[in-house]
Tab-separated table of C-alpha atoms and ligand atoms in Angstrom:
chain	number	residue	atom	x	y	z
A	1	UNK	CA	14.496	12.787	-15.537
A	2	UNK	CA	12.749	14.470	-18.372
A	3	UNK	CA	10.095	17.128	-18.524
A	4	UNK	CA	9.331	16.580	-22.214
A	5	UNK	CA	5.994	15.254	-23.354
A	6	UNK	CA	6.095	11.508	-23.404
A	7	UNK	CA	4.352	8.868	-25.483
A	8	UNK	CA	4.313	5.271	-24.274
A	9	UNK	CA	3.757	3.438	-27.538
A	10	UNK	CA	1.895	0.203	-28.061
A	11	UNK	CA	1.796	-1.138	-24.498
A	12	UNK	CA	-0.650	-3.582	-22.939
A	13	UNK	CA	-2.661	-1.190	-20.799
A	14	UNK	CA	-4.186	-2.608	-17.633
A	15	UNK	CA	-6.277	0.146	-16.059
A	16	UNK	CA	-8.943	-1.530	-13.925
A	17	UNK	CA	-10.795	1.692	-13.083
A	18	UNK	CA	-11.540	2.231	-16.768
A	19	UNK	CA	-12.059	-1.441	-17.585
A	20	UNK	CA	-9.059	-1.389	-19.936
A	21	UNK	CA	-6.953	-4.427	-20.711
A	22	UNK	CA	-5.866	-3.785	-24.269
A	23	UNK	CA	-3.013	-2.642	-26.488
A	24	UNK	CA	-2.847	1.134	-26.644
A	25	UNK	CA	-0.705	4.274	-26.418
A	26	UNK	CA	-0.540	6.621	-23.437
A	27	UNK	CA	0.286	10.270	-24.042
A	28	UNK	CA	1.603	12.383	-21.178
A	29	UNK	CA	1.750	16.171	-21.194
A	30	UNK	CA	2.584	18.575	-18.376
A	31	UNK	CA	2.633	15.777	-15.837
A	32	UNK	CA	-0.875	14.611	-16.685
A	33	UNK	CA	-2.314	11.857	-18.844
A	34	UNK	CA	-3.603	13.701	-21.873
A	35	UNK	CA	-4.745	10.831	-24.116
A	36	UNK	CA	-5.069	7.060	-24.189
A	37	UNK	CA	-5.743	5.380	-27.524
A	38	UNK	CA	-4.373	3.545	-30.506
A	39	UNK	CA	-1.911	5.172	-32.923
A	40	UNK	CA	-1.936	8.562	-31.234
A	41	UNK	CA	-0.430	11.385	-33.275
A	42	UNK	CA	2.054	13.521	-31.388
A	43	UNK	CA	4.436	16.338	-32.244
A	44	UNK	CA	8.029	15.695	-33.248
A	45	UNK	CA	9.244	17.097	-29.902
A	46	UNK	CA	7.512	14.328	-28.001
A	47	UNK	CA	9.721	11.639	-26.574
A	48	UNK	CA	8.382	8.286	-27.762
A	49	UNK	CA	9.172	5.084	-25.905
A	50	UNK	CA	8.368	1.709	-27.372
A	51	UNK	CA	6.586	-0.373	-24.741
A	52	UNK	CA	5.420	-3.134	-27.090
A	53	UNK	CA	4.869	-6.412	-25.243
A	54	UNK	CA	5.091	-4.612	-21.922
A	55	UNK	CA	2.367	-4.066	-19.334
A	56	UNK	CA	1.462	-0.457	-18.533
A	57	UNK	CA	-0.464	0.188	-15.306
A	58	UNK	CA	-1.209	3.127	-13.053
A	59	UNK	CA	1.689	3.638	-10.632
A	60	UNK	CA	1.324	1.253	-7.707
A	61	UNK	CA	0.018	2.690	-4.437
A	62	UNK	CA	1.355	1.008	-1.308
A	63	UNK	CA	-1.118	1.852	1.442
A	64	UNK	CA	1.030	0.402	4.249
A	65	UNK	CA	4.792	0.948	4.479
A	66	UNK	CA	7.283	2.605	6.827
A	67	UNK	CA	9.219	5.415	5.199
A	68	UNK	CA	10.418	7.632	8.081
A	69	UNK	CA	13.980	6.786	7.090
A	70	UNK	CA	16.293	7.601	9.998
A	71	UNK	CA	13.374	8.576	12.227
A	72	UNK	CA	13.017	5.195	13.875
A	73	UNK	CA	14.548	1.743	13.814
A	74	UNK	CA	12.007	0.249	11.428
A	75	UNK	CA	11.665	2.585	8.461
A	76	UNK	CA	13.214	2.115	5.037
A	77	UNK	CA	14.411	4.496	2.331
A	78	UNK	CA	11.330	5.067	0.211
A	79	UNK	CA	12.850	5.645	-3.221
A	80	UNK	CA	15.087	2.583	-3.167
A	81	UNK	CA	12.205	0.395	-1.969
A	82	UNK	CA	9.470	1.828	-4.173
A	83	UNK	CA	10.661	3.175	-7.517
A	84	UNK	CA	12.415	0.010	-8.807
A	85	UNK	CA	9.221	-1.932	-8.067
A	86	UNK	CA	6.664	0.291	-9.807
A	87	UNK	CA	5.445	1.986	-6.628
A	88	UNK	CA	4.800	5.689	-7.107
A	89	UNK	CA	2.852	6.471	-3.913
A	90	UNK	CA	3.824	5.158	-0.482
A	91	UNK	CA	1.685	5.646	2.597
A	92	UNK	CA	3.552	5.623	5.869
A	93	UNK	CA	1.401	3.699	8.332
A	94	UNK	CA	2.012	5.338	11.669
A	95	UNK	CA	5.787	5.591	11.875
A	96	UNK	CA	5.211	8.923	13.549
A	97	UNK	CA	2.633	10.595	15.759
A	98	UNK	CA	1.639	14.194	16.345
A	99	UNK	CA	4.839	14.955	18.294
A	100	UNK	CA	7.382	13.828	15.709
A	101	UNK	CA	5.731	13.799	12.276
A	102	UNK	CA	6.993	17.245	11.247
A	103	UNK	CA	10.596	16.095	10.737
A	104	UNK	CA	9.256	13.269	8.560
A	105	UNK	CA	7.129	15.684	6.548
A	106	UNK	CA	9.684	18.477	6.246
A	107	UNK	CA	13.115	16.806	6.228
A	108	UNK	CA	12.753	13.148	5.211
A	109	UNK	CA	9.944	12.929	2.678
A	110	UNK	CA	11.049	15.949	0.595
A	111	UNK	CA	14.345	14.167	-0.192
A	112	UNK	CA	12.398	11.525	-2.142
A	113	UNK	CA	10.835	11.317	-5.588
A	114	UNK	CA	8.204	8.846	-4.398
A	115	UNK	CA	4.945	10.556	-3.412
A	116	UNK	CA	4.732	9.979	0.333
A	117	UNK	CA	1.613	10.320	2.490
A	118	UNK	CA	0.880	9.147	5.992
A	119	UNK	CA	-1.335	7.877	8.744
A	120	UNK	CA	-0.433	9.330	12.136
A	121	UNK	CA	-0.026	6.856	14.961
A	122	UNK	CA	-2.319	7.414	17.930
A	123	UNK	CA	0.895	7.156	19.990
A	124	UNK	CA	2.402	10.659	20.106
A	125	UNK	CA	5.798	9.388	18.882
A	126	UNK	CA	4.641	6.655	16.522
A	127	UNK	CA	7.031	3.753	16.165
A	128	UNK	CA	10.063	5.606	17.579
A	129	UNK	CA	10.302	3.116	20.483
A	130	UNK	CA	9.325	0.085	18.360
A	131	UNK	CA	12.607	-1.791	18.665
A	132	UNK	CA	12.910	-1.319	22.428
A	133	UNK	CA	9.315	-1.260	23.621
A	134	UNK	CA	7.475	-3.081	20.858
A	135	UNK	CA	5.326	-0.240	19.609
A	136	UNK	CA	4.557	2.233	22.287
A	137	UNK	CA	1.110	2.122	23.924
A	138	UNK	CA	2.315	0.851	27.283
A	139	UNK	CA	1.426	4.111	28.984
A	140	UNK	CA	-1.846	5.576	27.817
A	141	UNK	CA	-0.560	9.084	28.588
A	142	UNK	CA	1.220	8.808	25.229
A	143	UNK	CA	-2.196	9.306	23.567
A	144	UNK	CA	-3.764	12.688	22.923
A	145	UNK	CA	-6.877	12.613	20.782
A	146	UNK	CA	-7.001	16.400	20.636
A	147	UNK	CA	-3.411	16.867	19.427
A	148	UNK	CA	-3.646	14.007	16.935
A	149	UNK	CA	-6.837	15.473	15.462
A	150	UNK	CA	-5.251	18.927	15.238
A	151	UNK	CA	-2.177	17.553	13.422
A	152	UNK	CA	-4.303	15.677	10.888
A	153	UNK	CA	-6.541	18.666	10.268
A	154	UNK	CA	-3.478	20.839	9.636
A	155	UNK	CA	-2.300	18.466	6.909
A	156	UNK	CA	-5.040	17.755	4.367
A	157	UNK	CA	-3.655	15.823	1.423
A	158	UNK	CA	-0.814	14.517	3.581
A	159	UNK	CA	-2.275	12.896	6.726
A	160	UNK	CA	-5.006	10.479	5.732
A	161	UNK	CA	-5.961	8.891	9.020
A	162	UNK	CA	-5.041	7.345	12.344
A	163	UNK	CA	-3.055	4.149	12.903
A	164	UNK	CA	-3.240	1.950	15.959
A	165	UNK	CA	-1.380	-1.301	16.567
A	166	UNK	CA	-3.436	-4.010	18.237
A	167	UNK	CA	-0.435	-6.262	18.875
A	168	UNK	CA	0.389	-7.860	22.198
A	169	UNK	CA	3.862	-6.267	22.121
A	170	UNK	CA	2.431	-2.809	21.531
A	171	UNK	CA	-0.423	-2.657	24.027
A	172	UNK	CA	-1.525	-4.696	27.021
A	173	UNK	CA	-4.817	-6.566	26.835
A	174	UNK	CA	-6.366	-4.415	29.553
A	175	UNK	CA	-5.648	-1.193	27.612
A	176	UNK	CA	-6.148	-2.468	24.060
A	177	UNK	CA	-9.855	-1.729	23.611
A	178	UNK	CA	-9.501	1.685	25.221
A	179	UNK	CA	-6.574	2.586	22.922
A	180	UNK	CA	-8.570	1.370	19.919
A	181	UNK	CA	-11.551	3.533	20.902
A	182	UNK	CA	-9.318	6.573	21.374
A	183	UNK	CA	-7.783	6.043	17.934
A	184	UNK	CA	-11.252	5.653	16.424
A	185	UNK	CA	-12.368	8.858	18.121
A	186	UNK	CA	-9.392	10.725	16.622
A	187	UNK	CA	-10.291	9.347	13.170
A	188	UNK	CA	-13.928	10.434	13.588
A	189	UNK	CA	-13.033	13.910	14.862
A	190	UNK	CA	-10.517	14.443	12.040
A	191	UNK	CA	-13.035	13.174	9.442
A	192	UNK	CA	-10.529	10.624	8.223
A	193	UNK	CA	-10.259	6.876	8.782
A	194	UNK	CA	-8.739	4.324	11.090
A	195	UNK	CA	-6.104	1.754	10.170
A	196	UNK	CA	-5.846	-1.076	12.690
A	197	UNK	CA	-3.012	-3.596	12.905
A	198	UNK	CA	-4.951	-6.828	13.539
A	199	UNK	CA	-2.142	-9.397	13.781
A	200	UNK	CA	-1.113	-10.887	17.127
A	201	UNK	CA	-3.979	-9.114	18.841
A	202	UNK	CA	-4.171	-9.094	22.652
A	203	UNK	CA	-7.990	-9.050	22.461
A	204	UNK	CA	-10.375	-11.038	20.242
A	205	UNK	CA	-10.638	-9.988	16.603
A	206	UNK	CA	-14.464	-9.589	16.796
A	207	UNK	CA	-14.005	-7.079	19.648
A	208	UNK	CA	-11.756	-5.029	17.374
A	209	UNK	CA	-13.969	-5.288	14.302
A	210	UNK	CA	-17.061	-4.111	16.166
A	211	UNK	CA	-15.410	-0.693	16.711
A	212	UNK	CA	-14.546	-0.296	13.025
A	213	UNK	CA	-16.874	1.278	10.471
A	214	UNK	CA	-17.096	1.614	6.706
A	215	UNK	CA	-13.806	2.790	5.170
A	216	UNK	CA	-11.666	1.827	8.161
A	217	UNK	CA	-8.768	-0.451	7.239
A	218	UNK	CA	-7.936	-3.788	8.866
A	219	UNK	CA	-4.286	-4.269	7.969
A	220	UNK	CA	-2.483	-7.658	8.216
A	221	UNK	CA	-5.999	-9.115	8.051
A	222	UNK	CA	-4.815	-12.347	6.417
A	223	UNK	CA	-2.387	-13.187	9.214
A	224	UNK	CA	-2.083	-16.721	10.571
A	225	UNK	CA	-2.008	-15.823	14.272
A	226	UNK	CA	-4.391	-17.325	16.789
A	227	UNK	CA	-6.980	-14.550	16.397
A	228	UNK	CA	-7.278	-14.725	12.604
A	229	UNK	CA	-10.238	-14.493	10.243
A	230	UNK	CA	-10.908	-18.262	10.284
A	231	UNK	CA	-12.678	-20.336	12.901
A	232	UNK	CA	-11.403	-23.683	14.125
A	233	UNK	CA	-12.959	-25.394	11.118
A	234	UNK	CA	-11.288	-23.112	8.589
A	235	UNK	CA	-14.461	-21.162	7.875
A	236	UNK	CA	-14.545	-17.371	7.754
A	237	UNK	CA	-15.807	-16.129	11.118
A	238	UNK	CA	-19.264	-14.540	10.989
A	239	UNK	CA	-17.947	-11.253	12.438
A	240	UNK	CA	-15.392	-11.107	9.607
A	241	UNK	CA	-18.054	-11.655	6.952
A	242	UNK	CA	-20.106	-8.963	8.628
A	243	UNK	CA	-17.107	-6.583	8.613
A	244	UNK	CA	-16.583	-7.158	4.888
A	245	UNK	CA	-20.253	-6.450	4.256
A	246	UNK	CA	-20.061	-3.282	6.360
A	247	UNK	CA	-17.329	-1.949	4.062
A	248	UNK	CA	-14.288	-2.435	6.260
A	249	UNK	CA	-11.232	-2.543	4.010
A	250	UNK	CA	-9.233	-5.789	4.098
A	251	UNK	CA	-5.585	-4.888	3.589
A	252	UNK	CA	-2.709	-7.328	3.135
A	253	UNK	CA	0.194	-5.539	4.939
A	254	UNK	CA	2.347	-8.559	4.069
A	255	UNK	CA	5.534	-7.743	6.017
A	256	UNK	CA	6.846	-11.267	5.489
A	257	UNK	CA	5.339	-12.218	8.829
A	258	UNK	CA	1.780	-10.854	8.839
A	259	UNK	CA	0.314	-12.701	5.854
A	260	UNK	CA	-0.335	-16.433	5.784
A	261	UNK	CA	-1.006	-17.553	2.227
A	262	UNK	CA	-3.089	-20.504	3.462
A	263	UNK	CA	-5.425	-17.937	5.069
A	264	UNK	CA	-5.424	-15.960	1.810
A	265	UNK	CA	-6.402	-19.091	-0.128
A	266	UNK	CA	-9.244	-19.744	2.339
A	267	UNK	CA	-10.405	-16.139	2.036
A	268	UNK	CA	-10.459	-16.287	-1.766
A	269	UNK	CA	-12.315	-19.614	-1.782
A	270	UNK	CA	-14.922	-18.175	0.622
A	271	UNK	CA	-15.416	-14.932	-1.343
A	272	UNK	CA	-13.712	-12.623	1.123
A	273	UNK	CA	-12.234	-9.688	-0.790
A	274	UNK	CA	-8.531	-8.884	-1.013
A	275	UNK	CA	-9.248	-5.163	-1.055
A	276	UNK	CA	-5.767	-3.682	-0.969
A	277	UNK	CA	-2.339	-5.239	-1.495
A	278	UNK	CA	0.387	-3.564	0.563
A	279	UNK	CA	3.907	-4.367	1.703
A	280	UNK	CA	4.389	-3.112	5.281
A	281	UNK	CA	7.929	-2.328	4.124
A	282	UNK	CA	10.243	-2.122	7.128
A	283	UNK	CA	13.736	-3.064	8.186
A	284	UNK	CA	13.275	-6.720	8.970
A	285	UNK	CA	15.311	-9.458	10.609
A	286	UNK	CA	17.463	-11.323	8.086
A	287	UNK	CA	15.285	-14.426	8.014
A	288	UNK	CA	12.226	-12.504	6.854
A	289	UNK	CA	11.485	-11.515	3.270
A	290	UNK	CA	9.484	-8.327	2.947
A	291	UNK	CA	8.227	-8.415	-0.617
A	292	UNK	CA	7.922	-5.307	-2.728
A	293	UNK	CA	4.729	-4.341	-4.541
A	294	UNK	CA	5.451	-5.950	-7.925
A	295	UNK	CA	6.204	-9.254	-6.200
A	296	UNK	CA	3.038	-9.083	-4.093
A	297	UNK	CA	0.797	-8.265	-7.054
A	298	UNK	CA	2.368	-11.185	-8.941
A	299	UNK	CA	1.992	-13.482	-5.940
A	300	UNK	CA	-1.692	-12.643	-5.445
A	301	UNK	CA	-2.250	-13.256	-9.144
A	302	UNK	CA	-0.557	-16.647	-8.752
A	303	UNK	CA	-2.841	-17.506	-5.844
A	304	UNK	CA	-6.030	-16.790	-7.740
A	305	UNK	CA	-6.698	-13.111	-8.500
A	306	UNK	CA	-6.923	-12.017	-12.127
A	307	UNK	CA	-4.370	-9.432	-13.223
A	308	UNK	CA	-7.166	-6.854	-13.262
A	309	UNK	CA	-8.114	-7.713	-9.672
A	310	UNK	CA	-4.536	-7.789	-8.395
A	311	UNK	CA	-3.618	-4.504	-10.076
A	312	UNK	CA	-6.839	-2.848	-8.892
A	313	UNK	CA	-5.926	-3.847	-5.328
A	314	UNK	CA	-2.631	-1.993	-5.767
A	315	UNK	CA	-3.879	1.079	-7.634
A	316	UNK	CA	-7.461	2.226	-7.914
A	317	UNK	CA	-8.742	0.627	-4.693
A	318	UNK	CA	-6.162	2.123	-2.305
A	319	UNK	CA	-6.716	5.465	-4.075
A	320	UNK	CA	-10.466	5.173	-3.481
A	321	UNK	CA	-9.991	4.088	0.142
A	322	UNK	CA	-7.957	7.250	0.791
A	323	UNK	CA	-10.052	9.527	-1.419
A	324	UNK	CA	-6.982	10.580	-3.402
A	325	UNK	CA	-9.067	11.836	-6.344
A	326	UNK	CA	-9.960	14.869	-4.216
A	327	UNK	CA	-6.365	16.067	-4.496
A	328	UNK	CA	-5.296	17.257	-7.932
A	329	UNK	CA	-1.582	16.742	-7.182
A	330	UNK	CA	-2.004	13.064	-6.268
A	331	UNK	CA	-2.486	9.974	-8.400
A	332	UNK	CA	-6.010	8.575	-8.348
A	333	UNK	CA	-4.710	5.128	-9.263
A	334	UNK	CA	-6.043	5.296	-12.809
A	335	UNK	CA	-4.887	6.140	-16.316
A	336	UNK	CA	-7.859	8.421	-16.908
A	337	UNK	CA	-7.328	11.471	-19.092
A	338	UNK	CA	-6.581	14.416	-16.801
A	339	UNK	CA	-5.196	12.258	-13.985
A	340	UNK	CA	-1.700	12.714	-12.593
A	341	UNK	CA	0.670	10.707	-14.817
A	342	UNK	CA	1.956	8.203	-12.276
A	343	UNK	CA	2.612	5.071	-14.309
A	344	UNK	CA	4.477	1.773	-14.047
A	345	UNK	CA	5.745	-0.231	-17.021
A	346	UNK	CA	6.513	-3.903	-16.508
A	347	UNK	CA	7.844	-6.871	-18.391
A	348	UNK	CA	5.622	-9.872	-17.814
A	349	UNK	CA	8.270	-12.504	-17.168
A	350	UNK	CA	7.429	-16.136	-17.774
A	351	UNK	CA	9.028	-18.971	-15.861
A	352	UNK	CA	8.780	-20.573	-12.445
A	353	UNK	CA	8.464	-18.096	-9.589
A	354	UNK	CA	8.219	-19.041	-5.928
A	355	UNK	CA	7.217	-16.908	-2.951
A	356	UNK	CA	7.355	-17.933	0.698
A	357	UNK	CA	5.778	-16.770	3.941
A	358	UNK	CA	6.811	-17.215	7.561
A	359	UNK	CA	4.169	-19.903	8.084
A	360	UNK	CA	6.002	-22.180	5.677
A	361	UNK	CA	3.583	-21.783	2.773
A	362	UNK	CA	4.859	-21.599	-0.755
A	363	UNK	CA	3.141	-19.919	-3.685
A	364	UNK	CA	4.269	-20.915	-7.138
A	365	UNK	CA	3.494	-18.874	-10.230
A	366	UNK	CA	4.301	-18.863	-13.918
A	367	UNK	CA	4.321	-15.112	-14.486
A	368	UNK	CA	5.780	-12.130	-12.689
A	369	UNK	CA	5.734	-8.385	-13.186
A	370	UNK	CA	9.267	-7.023	-13.526
A	371	UNK	CA	9.557	-3.243	-13.516
A	372	UNK	CA	10.999	-1.519	-16.568
A	373	UNK	CA	10.069	2.133	-16.058
A	374	UNK	CA	8.479	4.121	-13.232
A	375	UNK	CA	6.940	7.522	-13.974
A	376	UNK	CA	5.790	10.121	-11.437
A	377	UNK	CA	4.089	13.356	-12.465
A	378	UNK	CA	4.975	12.562	-16.052
A	379	UNK	CA	8.694	12.278	-15.316
A	380	UNK	CA	10.740	9.121	-15.610
A	381	UNK	CA	12.045	8.637	-12.070
A	382	UNK	CA	13.465	5.150	-12.510
A	383	UNK	CA	14.286	2.863	-15.424
A	384	UNK	CA	15.910	-0.530	-15.498
A	385	UNK	CA	18.072	0.141	-18.495
A	386	UNK	CA	18.579	2.537	-21.330
A	387	UNK	CA	15.168	3.059	-22.838
A	388	UNK	CA	14.427	2.192	-26.429
A	389	UNK	CA	13.689	5.635	-27.765
A	390	UNK	CA	11.880	5.530	-31.087
A	391	UNK	CA	12.916	9.052	-32.086
A	392	UNK	CA	10.572	10.782	-34.489
A	393	UNK	CA	7.721	8.686	-35.704
B	401	LIG	ZN1	3.408	-1.580	9.588
């Protein structure tokens, strides 16, 4: 860790929000980005790191993970699953609800360097019973709109919305629409947004989408379950096109099991946006690979997105979806001057890279982002190896 001013020298800057994809320097002072440009002059006290031939991006923002480490059977340790992969902000997607989020906020998250935010589950205890009861909306008495709204309103800049799982293990088909409406009501009353798990749904996908409005997030939207975004002919369903046009956010939430790359390929070929790339990091069974953010960004590039598009889906877009720019202490997913200096530096490896999903699809790519340095609030919080300091220059 260092608190000194820092100059990242001569990197390939990919900053989609500012339309940058060029060789440049990034100067960091007092935890903020203070200049971006070629051949920047800095004082002799500044630490200078040579990032020639490396890719410099805003720190990755994972809008769907599970980071309530120790608080339930599904959550992972944020720092060890984020920092080595270029992720600087992790959003916990409903691991806790209004009854048990305070221990996550006060005792778990503060032990991490990763910036951690959350969605509260509409279930009062979030995913605490996930392993035993499959998610926790089997008794609708577990829902309190009023208490969920109060908890979110008490935590601006920390709680960013309401999560509900529309999965047949989590809620019965006769309660699913009611639970969805209650979650939506809590999102409306708290002036936030709704994130809906839309994989393995007990009710039809169009029924779910009709309750969602602009800015709500459909996570796991590229799943290959029966109720997916494609019709029987492989065409995007009209209600899905309509949802995209209405501004519903299409989030990956890969999880190893909730993203079918054949569906992704169909979506790309039919102009459906991949709005946000996220991991759904969780403790998984051994036969499932839950990819980290750098792998997912690389995989989505391999399947057809440009680097600018793939990096935008992991930086500036999730920041916009959550409105992070409103909060001066949080990254806005850009390298704009004055923004919080959350930055990832990658090697762009060349070779043959292969990624799998649980549907048996394989994605093959020739390039992959491999993290070298992760910076949060201007401080180096993770580096792969001893950095090549340039000393005075
Ligand atoms: Zn999840």
